[in-house]
Structures are given as structure tokens and as C-alpha cells.
Amino acid sequence: MKNSSEKKLKIVTIIGARPQFIKAAAVSRLLRDEADEIIMHTGQHYDENLSKVFFDELDIPTPQFNLGVGSGTHGVQTGEMLAKIETVLIDTQPDWVFVYGDTNSTLAGALAAAKLHIKVAHVEAGLRSFNRRMPEEINRILTDHISDTLFCPSEVAVENLANEGITEKVVIVGDVMADSLSYAAEKAEMNSGILESLNLEPGQYYLATVHRAENTDDPLRLENILDALTSLDEKVVFPIHPRTRLAIKNYRYQHYLTASNIELIDPLGYLDMVRLEASARMILTDSGGIQKEAYWLRVPCITLRDETEWVETVQSGWNVLAGGDKEIILEKVLNFEIPENHPELYGDGKAARKIVDCLIQSLLSS
Ligand code: UD1
Ligand code: UDP
């Protein structure tokens, strides 16, 4: 039996894509004091502005392992991660593996660990879009079913798990992205010069992001979205994901990017992004994380998808599903009414503390 005074838990944190750096940062900051944390970067995202910038801004230690997997088809990418993660886990023999969210890095990490009988903690468990054509939905379902502890952001997530027969070791902690946002909000306000450098007035621009496969891999949908953005009545700041840039080039849609109201920029670091979000008149996005940030920052959000996992934001009236049709998108923007109420959603910004406390309790009781 392990005793806290004899041995610290050894945790391997497996991350690889932009939102995972932001999520893991909050937990890692506390975990480092209580456990031996080894950070493993799969290399799924490798551009400096999709990866390194978040380690610098959010004080995440340099990963002890970078697997350098890079881009590929789902099978190639996930398979290569699986093999490489397994090797590191065999060498490091952790007590727990922590995985975050719903990317291919999440699934590969959970699967490699589960097959080695290493306990898996899934942070952001229980989310469902009920659309199995989304790669993320497959990753979520499989990861949840092989995890030993499931840290959920909401009651809805707990219910989703219960509906699939998962009721043990399910803990509501809230959303770690709220922790990261509150860590960064003030720093962003003080340190980011993005509004000034783009010559933006608060409340007088839209912010747009697009990267979901359902939008980038469907030429008609992507054209509708770009057409809608170029038809808006204010400047649209568009930090473009490399996947979307590539799709636009392949479909020969570059003319939309040079429209007079489009401010096309490279992906941003977190502090600049938070500052831009906070002062936007409205956000148009297909991102999961940005829907929540818009809510927490009380900025109206138009979600460029047919469904969302973050259903509470839609129920609150602060987020509206607009799909990928130009006219519907424009109609939703025009008719958006800011709700009077803003209930607390996804916890109080102390999810990471609760996660680490759960872990320590399991150590004391094992
Ligand atoms: C991945 C996740 C998605 C998450 C998103 C966050 C999966 C299946 N998808 O999508 O859930 O919302 O990250 O941003 O795990 N590329 C670069 N540089 C990079 C990384 C990618 O140019 O550093 C380009 C490559 O052309 C690559 C494409 O982007 O093929 C897609 O990258 P990938 O990591 O496979 O998926 P994302 O669309 O980023
Ligand atoms: N983000 C960022 N810079 C950008 C775009 C997004 O820092 O140019 C942040 C955003 O604030 C949020 C997270 O990245 O915290 C969301 O990641 P993304 O949209 O890539 O993935 P998803 O949440 O959809 O999985």
C-alpha cells in the first residue's frame, strides 16, 4: 500500500492539441506540487502558434517526451501515437495517466494506458454531440468507456454517462477551461496589445474561428460560412486554423479571405485570443472551447454547427446553433437577443483543485 509520506503518485499527462494545453495547464499547475508529473506531448499540433505559445503563456513545463507524431489520417495518426505512447508508459510505469477532451491524442493515450492496466483519468468526460460522424464523438465515447475516473464538467455529462451504463468513479468537478480563463483574463487585459495592433474598437468587430471537419471537409458548407462572414456588417477578425487555410486553398476560395471586412490573421496565443473574445461584439465559431469562453465572458455566440455538446450554453440563450447555411447564419446574427440572465455554468473555476483533491484522496485510501 502506498502512503503519501512514502511516495508521491506518478502521473503521465498526455496532451497533443491546442485545447489540451489550455485544459492541462490548470491541472498541471496544482498537480506539480502533489505528484510527480511527466508531461507527454504527442506532437499532434506542432506549429509554434498551435503548441509552444501555450506552454510559454500558461507556464506549462517543457514536456519530458515529445513523440513528434504530427499530422496524418485518423488511423495513421492514432496508430503511431498508440505505439509510441505505449513505449513511454512501459518505461515510466505511472500510477495514473491523465487525458483531456476528445482528440486523437486523448483516445490514443487512454487506450495505450488501459491495455497496460494503468489507471486512466479522463478530464472533460461525458460530453456527447450524438453525432458519430464527428471524430471527436468516437474519441469521447471510447475514452469514457475505458477510463477509471471520469471528471465531468456538468450534470448533463453525468447523465450522458449514466445512459451508457457508466456510473462508477464519475465526479462532477466543473470545467478546467474556466480555471484557465480566470488565470488568463487579467493577464490578457494587461499584457495583450492585440486590439491596438489590429486597430479594433471594443464591440465593433466579430471574431470567427472555423476548424471542424464537418465544415472544412464540406466545400458547400465552408463556402456558405465564408460567404456569411464576408456579408457581415462589421470587421470580422479571423484567426485561421491551418486545416481551414489548406481547405480554402484546395477549394480555391481565397477570394473570400481578401474581402474588405475580413481581418485574416494567424492562430493566436491564448492571451491575445481571450482579449479578442472579451471585446468582440459577437463570436462565430465551431470550436467547443470558444463556445464556453464566449459564455463565461458574456459575449453572444453563434455556433457554426448543427448540434453542440455544450447544450447548457444554448439553453441559456447566449449561444445559438446556426449550422452551415449562409442565410440562417446571417439571420441568427441579426436577430440575436442578449438574455437577461447568466446562470453559472460548468462550475466555479476551481475544477483543477477538485481533480487534484480527488487524486490525493484516492492515494490516501489505497
Ligand atoms: C484537432 C482535433 C479537434 C480539435 C482541434 C483543436 C482530432 C480528431 N481533432 O483537429 O478535436 O478541436 O485539434 O484545434 O483529434 N496542421 C498544421 N499544423 C499543426 C497541426 C495541424 O498545419 O501544428 C494542419 C495539418 O494540415 C493537419 C490539419 O491541420 O492535417 C489537421 O490537424 P489535426 O491535428 O489532424 O486535426 P485538427 O483539425 O487540428
Ligand atoms: N484559441 C487560441 N487561439 C486561437 C484559437 C483558439 O488560443 O487562435 C483557444 C481558445 O481560446 C480556446 C481553445 O483555443 O481556449 C479552443 O481550441 P480549438 O478551437 O482549437 O479546439 P476545440 O475547443 O474546438 O476542441
Tab-separated table of C-alpha atoms in Angstrom, residues 206-330:
chain	number	residue	atom	x	y	z
A	206	TYR	CA	-16.896	39.995	-34.928
A	207	LEU	CA	-14.487	37.189	-34.064
A	208	ALA	CA	-14.680	33.991	-36.111
A	209	THR	CA	-12.987	30.591	-35.912
A	210	VAL	CA	-13.615	27.516	-38.068
A	211	HIS	CA	-11.783	24.198	-37.962
A	212	ARG	CA	-14.272	21.304	-37.562
A	213	ALA	CA	-14.050	18.546	-40.147
A	214	GLU	CA	-17.788	18.891	-40.838
A	215	ASN	CA	-17.127	22.454	-42.049
A	216	THR	CA	-13.643	22.257	-43.577
A	217	ASP	CA	-14.224	18.972	-45.421
A	218	ASP	CA	-17.550	20.036	-46.957
A	219	PRO	CA	-16.934	22.590	-49.752
A	220	LEU	CA	-20.535	23.793	-49.826
A	221	ARG	CA	-20.736	24.340	-46.085
A	222	LEU	CA	-17.357	26.058	-45.958
A	223	GLU	CA	-18.336	28.374	-48.833
A	224	ASN	CA	-21.608	29.230	-47.070
A	225	ILE	CA	-19.745	30.087	-43.882
A	226	LEU	CA	-17.149	32.225	-45.668
A	227	ASP	CA	-19.880	33.947	-47.671
A	228	ALA	CA	-21.758	34.703	-44.446
A	229	LEU	CA	-18.624	36.131	-42.800
A	230	THR	CA	-17.934	38.416	-45.758
A	231	SER	CA	-21.581	39.614	-45.645
A	232	LEU	CA	-21.468	40.805	-42.028
A	233	ASP	CA	-21.823	44.496	-41.255
A	234	GLU	CA	-18.569	44.915	-39.302
A	235	LYS	CA	-14.997	43.788	-39.466
A	236	VAL	CA	-14.508	40.038	-38.892
A	237	VAL	CA	-11.289	39.015	-37.176
A	238	PHE	CA	-10.487	35.529	-38.409
A	239	PRO	CA	-7.526	33.723	-36.795
A	240	ILE	CA	-7.352	30.883	-39.243
A	241	HIS	CA	-6.584	27.276	-38.315
A	242	PRO	CA	-4.075	25.668	-40.730
A	243	ARG	CA	-6.600	22.991	-41.623
A	244	THR	CA	-9.036	25.658	-42.800
A	245	ARG	CA	-6.366	27.595	-44.666
A	246	LEU	CA	-5.489	24.408	-46.551
A	247	ALA	CA	-9.137	23.627	-47.355
A	248	ILE	CA	-9.708	27.181	-48.631
A	249	LYS	CA	-6.680	26.873	-50.886
A	250	ASN	CA	-7.776	23.466	-52.202
A	251	TYR	CA	-11.315	24.666	-52.962
A	252	ARG	CA	-9.978	27.941	-54.464
A	253	TYR	CA	-11.932	30.086	-52.030
A	254	GLN	CA	-9.111	32.575	-51.378
A	255	HIS	CA	-11.166	35.498	-52.686
A	256	TYR	CA	-13.335	35.303	-49.542
A	257	LEU	CA	-10.254	35.896	-47.410
A	258	THR	CA	-9.431	39.125	-49.210
A	259	ALA	CA	-12.926	40.597	-48.772
A	260	SER	CA	-12.788	44.123	-47.360
A	261	ASN	CA	-14.269	43.267	-43.943
A	262	ILE	CA	-12.111	40.171	-43.279
A	263	GLU	CA	-9.092	40.628	-40.995
A	264	LEU	CA	-7.271	37.393	-41.632
A	265	ILE	CA	-4.622	36.524	-39.045
A	266	ASP	CA	-2.594	33.503	-37.990
A	267	PRO	CA	-3.745	31.466	-34.978
A	268	LEU	CA	-3.244	33.463	-31.804
A	269	GLY	CA	-1.722	32.754	-28.440
A	270	TYR	CA	-4.183	32.338	-25.588
A	271	LEU	CA	-3.846	35.807	-24.059
A	272	ASP	CA	-4.474	37.589	-27.339
A	273	MET	CA	-7.366	35.242	-28.054
A	274	VAL	CA	-9.002	35.855	-24.690
A	275	ARG	CA	-8.649	39.627	-25.115
A	276	LEU	CA	-10.192	39.467	-28.589
A	277	GLU	CA	-13.040	37.267	-27.356
A	278	ALA	CA	-13.800	39.503	-24.394
A	279	SER	CA	-14.223	42.641	-26.501
A	280	ALA	CA	-15.968	41.118	-29.527
A	281	ARG	CA	-19.472	42.180	-30.439
A	282	MET	CA	-20.246	38.566	-31.217
A	283	ILE	CA	-18.311	35.347	-31.785
A	284	LEU	CA	-19.000	32.967	-34.670
A	285	THR	CA	-17.307	29.625	-34.144
A	286	ASP	CA	-17.388	25.856	-34.473
A	287	SER	CA	-14.953	25.449	-31.574
A	288	GLY	CA	-16.026	23.661	-28.412
A	289	GLY	CA	-13.815	25.675	-26.088
A	290	ILE	CA	-14.708	29.038	-27.583
A	291	GLN	CA	-18.469	28.457	-27.104
A	292	LYS	CA	-17.822	28.185	-23.364
A	293	GLU	CA	-15.393	31.102	-23.233
A	294	ALA	CA	-17.954	33.272	-25.034
A	295	TYR	CA	-20.482	32.302	-22.374
A	296	TRP	CA	-18.190	32.988	-19.425
A	297	LEU	CA	-17.182	36.328	-20.956
A	298	ARG	CA	-20.857	37.186	-21.656
A	299	VAL	CA	-20.284	37.569	-25.364
A	300	PRO	CA	-23.048	36.392	-27.738
A	301	CYS	CA	-22.073	33.265	-29.663
A	302	ILE	CA	-23.267	31.872	-32.979
A	303	THR	CA	-22.201	28.247	-33.290
A	304	LEU	CA	-21.479	27.124	-36.844
A	305	ARG	CA	-22.630	23.574	-36.214
A	306	ASP	CA	-25.881	21.599	-36.259
A	307	GLU	CA	-25.504	20.425	-32.681
A	308	THR	CA	-23.303	21.065	-29.671
A	309	GLU	CA	-22.082	19.145	-26.657
A	310	TRP	CA	-22.361	22.335	-24.621
A	311	VAL	CA	-26.162	22.309	-24.591
A	312	GLU	CA	-26.464	24.446	-21.473
A	313	THR	CA	-24.995	27.445	-23.304
A	314	VAL	CA	-27.757	27.140	-25.918
A	315	GLN	CA	-30.446	26.675	-23.256
A	316	SER	CA	-29.219	29.872	-21.593
A	317	GLY	CA	-29.836	31.858	-24.798
A	318	TRP	CA	-26.219	33.079	-25.015
A	319	ASN	CA	-25.328	30.564	-27.747
A	320	VAL	CA	-27.342	29.904	-30.895
A	321	LEU	CA	-26.879	26.995	-33.287
A	322	ALA	CA	-26.738	28.252	-36.866
A	323	GLY	CA	-25.347	25.268	-38.797
A	324	GLY	CA	-23.603	25.949	-42.094
A	325	ASP	CA	-26.140	27.828	-44.206
A	326	LYS	CA	-25.362	31.443	-45.140
A	327	GLU	CA	-28.874	32.826	-44.792
A	328	ILE	CA	-29.505	31.095	-41.468
A	329	ILE	CA	-26.182	32.315	-40.078
A	330	LEU	CA	-26.943	35.920	-41.071
